[in-house]
XYZ file of C-alpha atoms in Angstrom:
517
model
C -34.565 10.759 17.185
C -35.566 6.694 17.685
C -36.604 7.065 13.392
C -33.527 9.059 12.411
C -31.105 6.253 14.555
C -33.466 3.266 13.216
C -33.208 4.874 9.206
C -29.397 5.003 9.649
C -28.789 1.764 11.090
C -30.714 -0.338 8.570
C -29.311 1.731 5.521
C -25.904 0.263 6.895
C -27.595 -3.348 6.284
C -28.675 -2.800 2.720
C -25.526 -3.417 0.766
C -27.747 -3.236 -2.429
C -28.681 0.424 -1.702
C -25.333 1.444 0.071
C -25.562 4.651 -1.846
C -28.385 5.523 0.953
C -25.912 5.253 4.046
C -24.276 8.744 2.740
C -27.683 10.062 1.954
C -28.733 9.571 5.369
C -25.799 10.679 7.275
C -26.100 14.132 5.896
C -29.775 14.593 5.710
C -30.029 13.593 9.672
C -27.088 15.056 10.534
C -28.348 18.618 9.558
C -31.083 18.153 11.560
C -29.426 17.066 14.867
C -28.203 19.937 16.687
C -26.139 18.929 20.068
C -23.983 16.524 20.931
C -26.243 14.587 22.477
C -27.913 13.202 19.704
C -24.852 12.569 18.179
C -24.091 10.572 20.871
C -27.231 8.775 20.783
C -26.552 7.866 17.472
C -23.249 6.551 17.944
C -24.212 4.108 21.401
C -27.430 2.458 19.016
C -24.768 1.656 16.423
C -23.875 -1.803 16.344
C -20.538 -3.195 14.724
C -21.877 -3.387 11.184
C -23.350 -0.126 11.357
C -20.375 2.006 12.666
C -17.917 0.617 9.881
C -20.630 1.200 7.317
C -20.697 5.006 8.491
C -16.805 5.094 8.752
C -16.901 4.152 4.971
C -19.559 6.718 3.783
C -18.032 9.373 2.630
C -18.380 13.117 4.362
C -19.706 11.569 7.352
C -19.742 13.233 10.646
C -16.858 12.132 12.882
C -19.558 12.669 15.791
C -21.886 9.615 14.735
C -18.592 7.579 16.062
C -17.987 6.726 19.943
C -14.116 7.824 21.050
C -11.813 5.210 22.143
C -12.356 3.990 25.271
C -10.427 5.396 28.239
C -7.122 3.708 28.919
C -5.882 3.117 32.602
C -2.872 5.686 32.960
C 0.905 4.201 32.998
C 3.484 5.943 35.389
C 6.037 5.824 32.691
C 6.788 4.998 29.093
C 9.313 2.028 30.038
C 5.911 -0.149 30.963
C 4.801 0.039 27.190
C 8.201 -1.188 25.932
C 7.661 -4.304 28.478
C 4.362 -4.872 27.810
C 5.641 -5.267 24.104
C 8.825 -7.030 24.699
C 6.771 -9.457 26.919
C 3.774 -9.736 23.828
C 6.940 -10.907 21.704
C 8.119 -13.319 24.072
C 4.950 -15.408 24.733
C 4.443 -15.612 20.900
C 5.869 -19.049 19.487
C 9.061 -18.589 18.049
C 8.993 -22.311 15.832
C 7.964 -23.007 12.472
C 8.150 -19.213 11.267
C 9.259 -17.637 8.115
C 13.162 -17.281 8.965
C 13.142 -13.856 8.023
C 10.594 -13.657 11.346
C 12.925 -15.574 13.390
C 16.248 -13.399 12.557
C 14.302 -10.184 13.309
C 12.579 -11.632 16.344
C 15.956 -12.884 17.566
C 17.740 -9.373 16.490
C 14.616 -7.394 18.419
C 15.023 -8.850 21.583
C 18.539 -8.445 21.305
C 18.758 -5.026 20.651
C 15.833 -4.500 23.147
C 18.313 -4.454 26.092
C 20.210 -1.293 25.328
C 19.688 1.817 25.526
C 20.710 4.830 23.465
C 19.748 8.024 22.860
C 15.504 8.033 22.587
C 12.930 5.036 23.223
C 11.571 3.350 20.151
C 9.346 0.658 19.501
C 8.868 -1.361 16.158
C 6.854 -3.862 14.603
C 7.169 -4.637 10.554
C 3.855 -6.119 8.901
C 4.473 -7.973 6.278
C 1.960 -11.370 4.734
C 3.100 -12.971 8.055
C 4.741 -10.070 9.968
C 3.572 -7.342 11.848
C 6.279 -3.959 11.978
C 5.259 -0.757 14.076
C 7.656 1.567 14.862
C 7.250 4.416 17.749
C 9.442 6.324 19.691
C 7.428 6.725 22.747
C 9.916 9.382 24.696
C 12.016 12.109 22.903
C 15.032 12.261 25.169
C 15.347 8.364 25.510
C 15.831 5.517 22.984
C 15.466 1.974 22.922
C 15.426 0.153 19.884
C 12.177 -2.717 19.478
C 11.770 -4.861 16.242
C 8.756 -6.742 17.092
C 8.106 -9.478 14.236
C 4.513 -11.001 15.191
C 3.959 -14.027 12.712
C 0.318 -13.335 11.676
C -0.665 -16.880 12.080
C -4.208 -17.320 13.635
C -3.102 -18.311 16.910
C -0.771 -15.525 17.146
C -3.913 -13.384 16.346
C -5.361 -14.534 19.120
C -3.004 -13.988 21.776
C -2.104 -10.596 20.769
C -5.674 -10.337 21.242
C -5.590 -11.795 24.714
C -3.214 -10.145 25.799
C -4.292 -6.297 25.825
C -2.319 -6.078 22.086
C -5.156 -3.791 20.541
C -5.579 -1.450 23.493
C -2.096 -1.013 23.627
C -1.464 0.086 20.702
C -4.772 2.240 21.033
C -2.763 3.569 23.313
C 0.761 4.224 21.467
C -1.115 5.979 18.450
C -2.618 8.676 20.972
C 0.830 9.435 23.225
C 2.302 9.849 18.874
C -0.287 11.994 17.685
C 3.157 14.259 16.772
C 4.130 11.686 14.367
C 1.987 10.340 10.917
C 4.455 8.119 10.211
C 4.261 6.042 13.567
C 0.270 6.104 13.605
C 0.392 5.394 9.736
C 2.171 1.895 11.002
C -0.288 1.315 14.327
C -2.652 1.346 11.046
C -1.215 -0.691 8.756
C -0.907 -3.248 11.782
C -5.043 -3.110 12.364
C -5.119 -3.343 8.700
C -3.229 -6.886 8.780
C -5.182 -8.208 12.084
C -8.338 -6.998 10.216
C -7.765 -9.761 7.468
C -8.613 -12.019 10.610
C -12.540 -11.719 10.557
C -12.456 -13.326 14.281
C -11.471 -10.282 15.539
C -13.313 -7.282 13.826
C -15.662 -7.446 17.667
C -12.317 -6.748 19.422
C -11.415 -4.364 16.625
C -14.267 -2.410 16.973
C -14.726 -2.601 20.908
C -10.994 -1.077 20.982
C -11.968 2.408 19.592
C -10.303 1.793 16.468
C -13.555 2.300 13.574
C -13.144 5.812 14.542
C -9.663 6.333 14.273
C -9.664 4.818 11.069
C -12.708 7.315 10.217
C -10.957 10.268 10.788
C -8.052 9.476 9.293
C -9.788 8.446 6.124
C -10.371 11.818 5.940
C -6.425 12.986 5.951
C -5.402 14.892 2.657
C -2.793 12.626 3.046
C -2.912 10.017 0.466
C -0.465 7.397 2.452
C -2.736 8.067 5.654
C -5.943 7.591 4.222
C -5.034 4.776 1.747
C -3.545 2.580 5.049
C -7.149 3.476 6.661
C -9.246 2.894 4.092
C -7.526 -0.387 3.725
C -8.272 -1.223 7.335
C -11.482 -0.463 6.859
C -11.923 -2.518 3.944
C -10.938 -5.615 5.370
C -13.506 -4.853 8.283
C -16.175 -4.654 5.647
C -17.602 -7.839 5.061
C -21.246 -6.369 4.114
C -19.966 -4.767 0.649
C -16.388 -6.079 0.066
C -15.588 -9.687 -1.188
C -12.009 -8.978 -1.642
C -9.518 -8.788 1.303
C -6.567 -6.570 1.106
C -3.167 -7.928 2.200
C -0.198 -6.221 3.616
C 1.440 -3.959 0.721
C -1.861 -3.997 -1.178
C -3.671 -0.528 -1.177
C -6.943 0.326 -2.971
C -6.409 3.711 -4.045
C -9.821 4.305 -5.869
C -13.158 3.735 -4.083
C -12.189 4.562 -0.894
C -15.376 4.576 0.297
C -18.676 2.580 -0.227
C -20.245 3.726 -3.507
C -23.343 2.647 -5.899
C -20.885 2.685 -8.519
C -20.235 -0.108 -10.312
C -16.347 -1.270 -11.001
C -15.906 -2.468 -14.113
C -12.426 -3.170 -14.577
C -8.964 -3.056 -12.461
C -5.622 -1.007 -13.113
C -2.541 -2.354 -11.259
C 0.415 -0.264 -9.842
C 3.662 -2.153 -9.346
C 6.832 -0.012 -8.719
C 10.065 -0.210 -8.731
C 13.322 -0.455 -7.153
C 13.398 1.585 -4.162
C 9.906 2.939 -5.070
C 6.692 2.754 -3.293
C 3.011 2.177 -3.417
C 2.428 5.998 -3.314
C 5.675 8.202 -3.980
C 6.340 6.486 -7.416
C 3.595 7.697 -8.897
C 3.059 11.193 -7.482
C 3.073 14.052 -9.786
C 6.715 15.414 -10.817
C 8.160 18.023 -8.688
C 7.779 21.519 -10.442
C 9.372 25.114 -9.497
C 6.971 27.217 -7.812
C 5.466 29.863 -10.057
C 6.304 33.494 -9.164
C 2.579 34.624 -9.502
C 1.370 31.697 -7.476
C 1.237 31.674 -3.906
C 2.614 27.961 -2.124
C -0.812 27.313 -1.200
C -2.504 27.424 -4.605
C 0.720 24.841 -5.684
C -0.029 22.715 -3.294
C -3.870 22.799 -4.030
C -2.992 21.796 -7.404
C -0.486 18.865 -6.701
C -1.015 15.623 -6.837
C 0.390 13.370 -4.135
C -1.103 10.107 -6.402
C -2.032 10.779 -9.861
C -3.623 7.185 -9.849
C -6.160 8.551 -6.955
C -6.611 12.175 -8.289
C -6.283 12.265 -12.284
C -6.971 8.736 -13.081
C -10.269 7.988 -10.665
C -11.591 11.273 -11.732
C -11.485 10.330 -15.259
C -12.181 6.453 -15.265
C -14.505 6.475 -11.961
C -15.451 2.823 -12.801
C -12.259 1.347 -12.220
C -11.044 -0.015 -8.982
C -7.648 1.156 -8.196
C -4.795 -0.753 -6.972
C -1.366 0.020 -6.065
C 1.216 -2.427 -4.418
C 4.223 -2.437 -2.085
C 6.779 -4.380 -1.385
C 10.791 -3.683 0.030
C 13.658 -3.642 -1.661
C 17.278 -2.005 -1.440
C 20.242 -1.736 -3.519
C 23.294 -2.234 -1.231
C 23.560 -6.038 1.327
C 25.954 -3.951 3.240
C 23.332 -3.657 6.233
C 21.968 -6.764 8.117
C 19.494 -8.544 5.753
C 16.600 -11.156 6.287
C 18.476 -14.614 5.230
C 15.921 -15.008 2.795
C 17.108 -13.293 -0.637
C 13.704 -12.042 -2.406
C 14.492 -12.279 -6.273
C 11.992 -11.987 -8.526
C 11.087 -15.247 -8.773
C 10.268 -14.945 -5.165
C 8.266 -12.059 -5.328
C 5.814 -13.227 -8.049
C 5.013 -16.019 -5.853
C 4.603 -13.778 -2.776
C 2.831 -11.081 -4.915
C 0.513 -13.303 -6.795
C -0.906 -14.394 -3.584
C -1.774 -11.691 -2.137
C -3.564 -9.897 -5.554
C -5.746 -13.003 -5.914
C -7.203 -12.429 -2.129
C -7.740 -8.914 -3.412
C -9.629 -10.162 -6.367
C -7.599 -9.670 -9.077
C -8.545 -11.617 -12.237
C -11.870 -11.529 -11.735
C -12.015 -8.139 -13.635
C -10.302 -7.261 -16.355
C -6.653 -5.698 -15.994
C -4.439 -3.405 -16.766
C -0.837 -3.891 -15.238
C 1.276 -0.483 -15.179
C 4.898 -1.015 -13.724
C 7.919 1.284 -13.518
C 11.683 -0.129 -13.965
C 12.226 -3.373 -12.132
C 8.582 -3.077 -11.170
C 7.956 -4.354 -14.848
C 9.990 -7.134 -14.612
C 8.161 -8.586 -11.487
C 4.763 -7.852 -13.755
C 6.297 -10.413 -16.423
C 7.105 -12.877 -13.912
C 3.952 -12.664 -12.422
C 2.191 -13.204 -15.754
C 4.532 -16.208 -16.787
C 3.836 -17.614 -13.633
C 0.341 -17.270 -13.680
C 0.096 -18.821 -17.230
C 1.156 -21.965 -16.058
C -0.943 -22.121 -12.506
C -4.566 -23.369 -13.478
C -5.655 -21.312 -10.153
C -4.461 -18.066 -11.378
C -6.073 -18.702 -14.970
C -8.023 -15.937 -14.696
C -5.155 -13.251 -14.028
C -3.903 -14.122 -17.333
C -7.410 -14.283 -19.263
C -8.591 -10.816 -17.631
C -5.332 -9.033 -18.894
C -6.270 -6.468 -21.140
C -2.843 -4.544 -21.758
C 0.118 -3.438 -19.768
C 2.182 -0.503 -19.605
C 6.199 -0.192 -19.092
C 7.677 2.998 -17.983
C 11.603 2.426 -18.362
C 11.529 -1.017 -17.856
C 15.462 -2.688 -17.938
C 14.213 -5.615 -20.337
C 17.645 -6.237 -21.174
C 19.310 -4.946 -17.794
C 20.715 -1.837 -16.677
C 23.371 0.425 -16.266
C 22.831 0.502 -12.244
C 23.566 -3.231 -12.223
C 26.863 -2.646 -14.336
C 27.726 0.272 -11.829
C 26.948 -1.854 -8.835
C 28.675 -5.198 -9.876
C 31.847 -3.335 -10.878
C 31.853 -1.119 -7.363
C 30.792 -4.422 -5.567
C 33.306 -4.035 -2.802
C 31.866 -0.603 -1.867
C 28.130 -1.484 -2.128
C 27.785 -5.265 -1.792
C 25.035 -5.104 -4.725
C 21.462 -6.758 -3.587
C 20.675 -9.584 -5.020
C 17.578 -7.237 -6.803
C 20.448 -5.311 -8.511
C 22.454 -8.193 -9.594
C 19.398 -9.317 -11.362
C 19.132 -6.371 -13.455
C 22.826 -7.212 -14.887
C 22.821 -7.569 -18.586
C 24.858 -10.888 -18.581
C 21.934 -12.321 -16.094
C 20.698 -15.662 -16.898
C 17.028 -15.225 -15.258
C 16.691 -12.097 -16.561
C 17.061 -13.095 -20.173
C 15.089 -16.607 -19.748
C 12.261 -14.132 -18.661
C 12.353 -12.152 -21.169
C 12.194 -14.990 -23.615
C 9.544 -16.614 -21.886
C 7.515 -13.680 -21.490
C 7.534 -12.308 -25.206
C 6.292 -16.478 -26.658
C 3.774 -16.240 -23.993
C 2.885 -12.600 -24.889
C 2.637 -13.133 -28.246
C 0.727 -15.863 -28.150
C -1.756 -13.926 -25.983
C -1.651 -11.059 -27.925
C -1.694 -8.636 -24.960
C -1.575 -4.723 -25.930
C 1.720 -3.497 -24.944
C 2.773 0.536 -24.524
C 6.250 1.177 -23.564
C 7.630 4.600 -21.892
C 11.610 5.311 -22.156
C 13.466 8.050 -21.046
C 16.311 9.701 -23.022
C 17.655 11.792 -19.923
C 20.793 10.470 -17.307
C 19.532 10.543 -13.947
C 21.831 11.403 -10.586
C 22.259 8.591 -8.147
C 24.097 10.512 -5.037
C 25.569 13.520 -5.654
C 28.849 12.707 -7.817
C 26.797 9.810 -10.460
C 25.032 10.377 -13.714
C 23.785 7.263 -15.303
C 21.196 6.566 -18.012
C 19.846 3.874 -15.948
C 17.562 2.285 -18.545
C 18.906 3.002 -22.240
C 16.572 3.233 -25.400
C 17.695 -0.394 -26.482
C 16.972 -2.215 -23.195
C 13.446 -0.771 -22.462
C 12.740 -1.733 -26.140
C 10.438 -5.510 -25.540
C 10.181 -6.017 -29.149
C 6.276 -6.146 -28.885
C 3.962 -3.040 -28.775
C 4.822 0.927 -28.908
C 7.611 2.799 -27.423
C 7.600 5.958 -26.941
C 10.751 8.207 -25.953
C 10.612 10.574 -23.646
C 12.664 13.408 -22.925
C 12.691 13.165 -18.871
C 15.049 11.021 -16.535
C 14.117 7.668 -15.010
C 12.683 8.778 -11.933
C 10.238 11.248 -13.759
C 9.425 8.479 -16.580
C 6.460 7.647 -14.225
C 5.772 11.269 -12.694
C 3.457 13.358 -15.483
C 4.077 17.248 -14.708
C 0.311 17.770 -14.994
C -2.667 16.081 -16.008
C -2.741 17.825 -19.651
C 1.034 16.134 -20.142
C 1.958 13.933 -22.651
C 2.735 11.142 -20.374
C -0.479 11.229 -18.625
C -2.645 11.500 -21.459
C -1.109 8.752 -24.048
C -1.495 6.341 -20.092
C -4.945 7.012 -19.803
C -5.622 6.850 -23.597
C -4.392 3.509 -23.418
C -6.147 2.766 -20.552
C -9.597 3.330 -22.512
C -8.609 1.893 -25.514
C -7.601 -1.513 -24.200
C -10.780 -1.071 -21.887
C -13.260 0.214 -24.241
C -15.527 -2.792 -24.409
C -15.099 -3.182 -20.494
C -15.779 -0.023 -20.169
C -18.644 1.260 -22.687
C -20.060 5.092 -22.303
């Protein structure tokens, strides 16, 4: 038992043969028969090892210690003061003022009471957000901004932070969608290499190791990226807040080659955008063979499966198309969002590969900003040298139809200020499109466009073509008509479709040399 722990451990420490970690998990494992040596694995594992084994894949959840125990509360009111009081002692000065109107509007809002309790945190590049409804009969609403500043780090830290939520994310085991944010928040104080020890000595490798193994794509992507950022054996890169690696999950002797970008759109997300489109159930199939067959990500699934030596990346970042609701004071225009966004991709790595950027509506139009931008940092150089091609599914290069719709109805949705920018009178919209296509040019980047030819309903009483033939057209590259709507320009039916097949085509075309056998 001392040789099988010893073999496992150092495996862990060879980042060179990483491959072996996997190899050795599942050739010991089927010789261990109780618990107990399980368990003796899992005490001899030091920090290193355990996340090692938490990113191999098909590794047995029972080479992992459980959380430690948590001293038992008499009610759920003490874990909304413990996190109204975490807020509190955090410094309130020199913060992003989108953290100090949400701070300020949290502890407001912390004082009444309606109908159920719930707790929230947003985690943003500075921000953490959680949300939990710890009781199901009593609510209190929480917005708990935490600036992710190093000293703020620290005293959540100090303070019992990480055990308590440890502690949140096993009362909500009824709920993926609060857990999924406990995770993205251990994701974010992950990017802190100080405190992977506390990390760790909190229980939370094996959380994130079981829940790396979710079918769930949004589950396992917000672990893996936790994980990631805990790796500092076998990953250079770190992963910000709203940047997911979809594709290796888990350590791997593969070698990545290259790097294909997923930037969505308005009101879109990291993983929803691109899922596969929504079909009627066939009458000789049973639900569970559909659902066998579906693909929640066709960037993880389809794409990996075919081009397993790419690293896959999809982004995320908020947007909305009404200012009717409170709003940070900050407005987030695209300008603003290339800076933000650029940022974070370089601490992921990207440009030191070479890239493929595939966007969807608006998400397009951030892509081009990005790139102009880029072109005239020296620092992100290599962004702009490592582009190999990009891809446009109904991109509005000359505005759309929801701006029109929006600016005319303006007194019944108070357009955002990402919908007024879609306008086809819009200044910035037509300098970057100007800017982008003598820079593009010059460059010579590959270019494959995707427009649909079907109206799409917004509500239930609109029809709109949102993005019309003539203002997807760039005037550089191929477009290609589709017959589909604009929220199924990005969503192939299957992975024999047309859509799916002329993407990847492109993909190994532009990638070919990259690439090779």
């Amino acid at each position: 038992l001392a040789l099988k722990v010893s073999c496992i451990i150092q495996c862990t420490r060879w980042p060179v043969h990483r491959n072996l970690i996997a190899l050795c998990c599942i050739f010991f494992s089927l010789s261990f028969t109780t618990d107990y040596q399980y368990g003796t694995v899992a005490q001899a594992c030091d920090q290193r090892t355990a996340i090692g084994l938490a990113r191999s894949k098909d590794v047995d959840l029972r080479f992992f210690l459980p959380p430690p125990s948590l001293p038992k509360t008499k009610n759920d009111y003490l874990i909304e003061d413990q996190l109204r009081l975490l807020l509190v002692s955090l410094p309130q000065t020199d913060l992003d003022p989108c953290v100090q109107y949400f701070t300020s509007l949290a502890l407001r809002e912390s004082s009444q009471t309606l109908a159920a309790q719930r707790v929230s945190f947003h985690v943003q590049n500075r921000t953490i957000w959680f949300l939990c409804s710890c009781r199901a009969q009593r609510y209190k609403p929480i917005s708990l901004f935490l600036s992710i500043v190093s000293s703020h780090c620290d005293k959540i830290e100090a303070q019992g932070g990480l055990q308590l939520l440890q502690r949140i994310y096993q009362l909500r085991k009824d709920s993926a969608k609060i857990q999924r944010n406990i995770i993205r928040i251990i994701g974010n104080m992950a990017l802190d290499e100080r405190l992977h020890s506390s990390i760790v000595r909190a229980g939370w490798v094996s959380v994130l190791a079981e829940v790396m193994k979710s079918p769930h794509v949004i589950q396992s992507s917000h672990a893996s990226r936790a994980l990631a950022n805990l790796d500092r054996d076998t990953v250079q890169e770190k992963y910000p807040d709203g940047v997911y690696i979809l594709h290796p999950q888990y350590r791997s002797s593969q070698p990545i080659r290259a790097d294909i970008l997923f930037v969505h759109g308005l009101l879109g997300a990291a993983f929803k955008t691109w899922r596969q489109q929504d079909v009627d159930q066939p009458l000789d199939k049973k639900a569970s063979e559909v659902e066998e067959e579906y693909s929640q990500c066709w960037p993880k699934t389809w794409l990996a499966s075919d081009c397993p030596t790419l690293r896959i990346i999809s982004v995320e970042y908020d947007t909305r198309l009404s200012d009717w609701k409170a709003k940070c004071p900050v407005e987030k225009s695209i300008a603003y969002r290339s800076n933000e966004l650029l940022e974070k991709l370089r601490a992921a790595g990207i440009g030191d590969r070479p890239l493929v950027w595939v966007s969807h509506s608006m998400g397009g139009l951030l892509v081009k900003k990005m790139l102009v931008d880029a072109s005239k940092n020296p620092e992100m150089g290599k962004i702009v040298n490592n582009t190999r091609g990009i891809i446009f599914y109904s991109v509005p290069h000359h505005g759309s139809q929801l701006a029109e719709y929006s600016i005319n109805a303006r007194y019944l949705l108070f357009p955002s200020v990402e919908v007024k920018e879609l306008s086809k009178d819009s200044p910035a919209l037509k300098e970057l499109n100007d800017d982008f296509l003598s820079f593009a040019k010059d460059e010579k980047f590959p270019v494959l466009s995707f427009a649909e030819t079907l109206p799409t309903h917004i509500g239930s009483m609109i029809k709109l073509h949102v993005v019309p033939l003539e203002s997807a057209r760039l005037g550089i590259g191929d477009l290609i008509p589709v017959d589909v709507n604009h929220l199924n320009i990005c969503k192939p039916k299957n992975k024999n479709a047309f859509l799916y097949q002329r993407t990847l085509k492109f993909i190994q075309d532009v990638l070919a040399t990259d690439l090779g056998d």
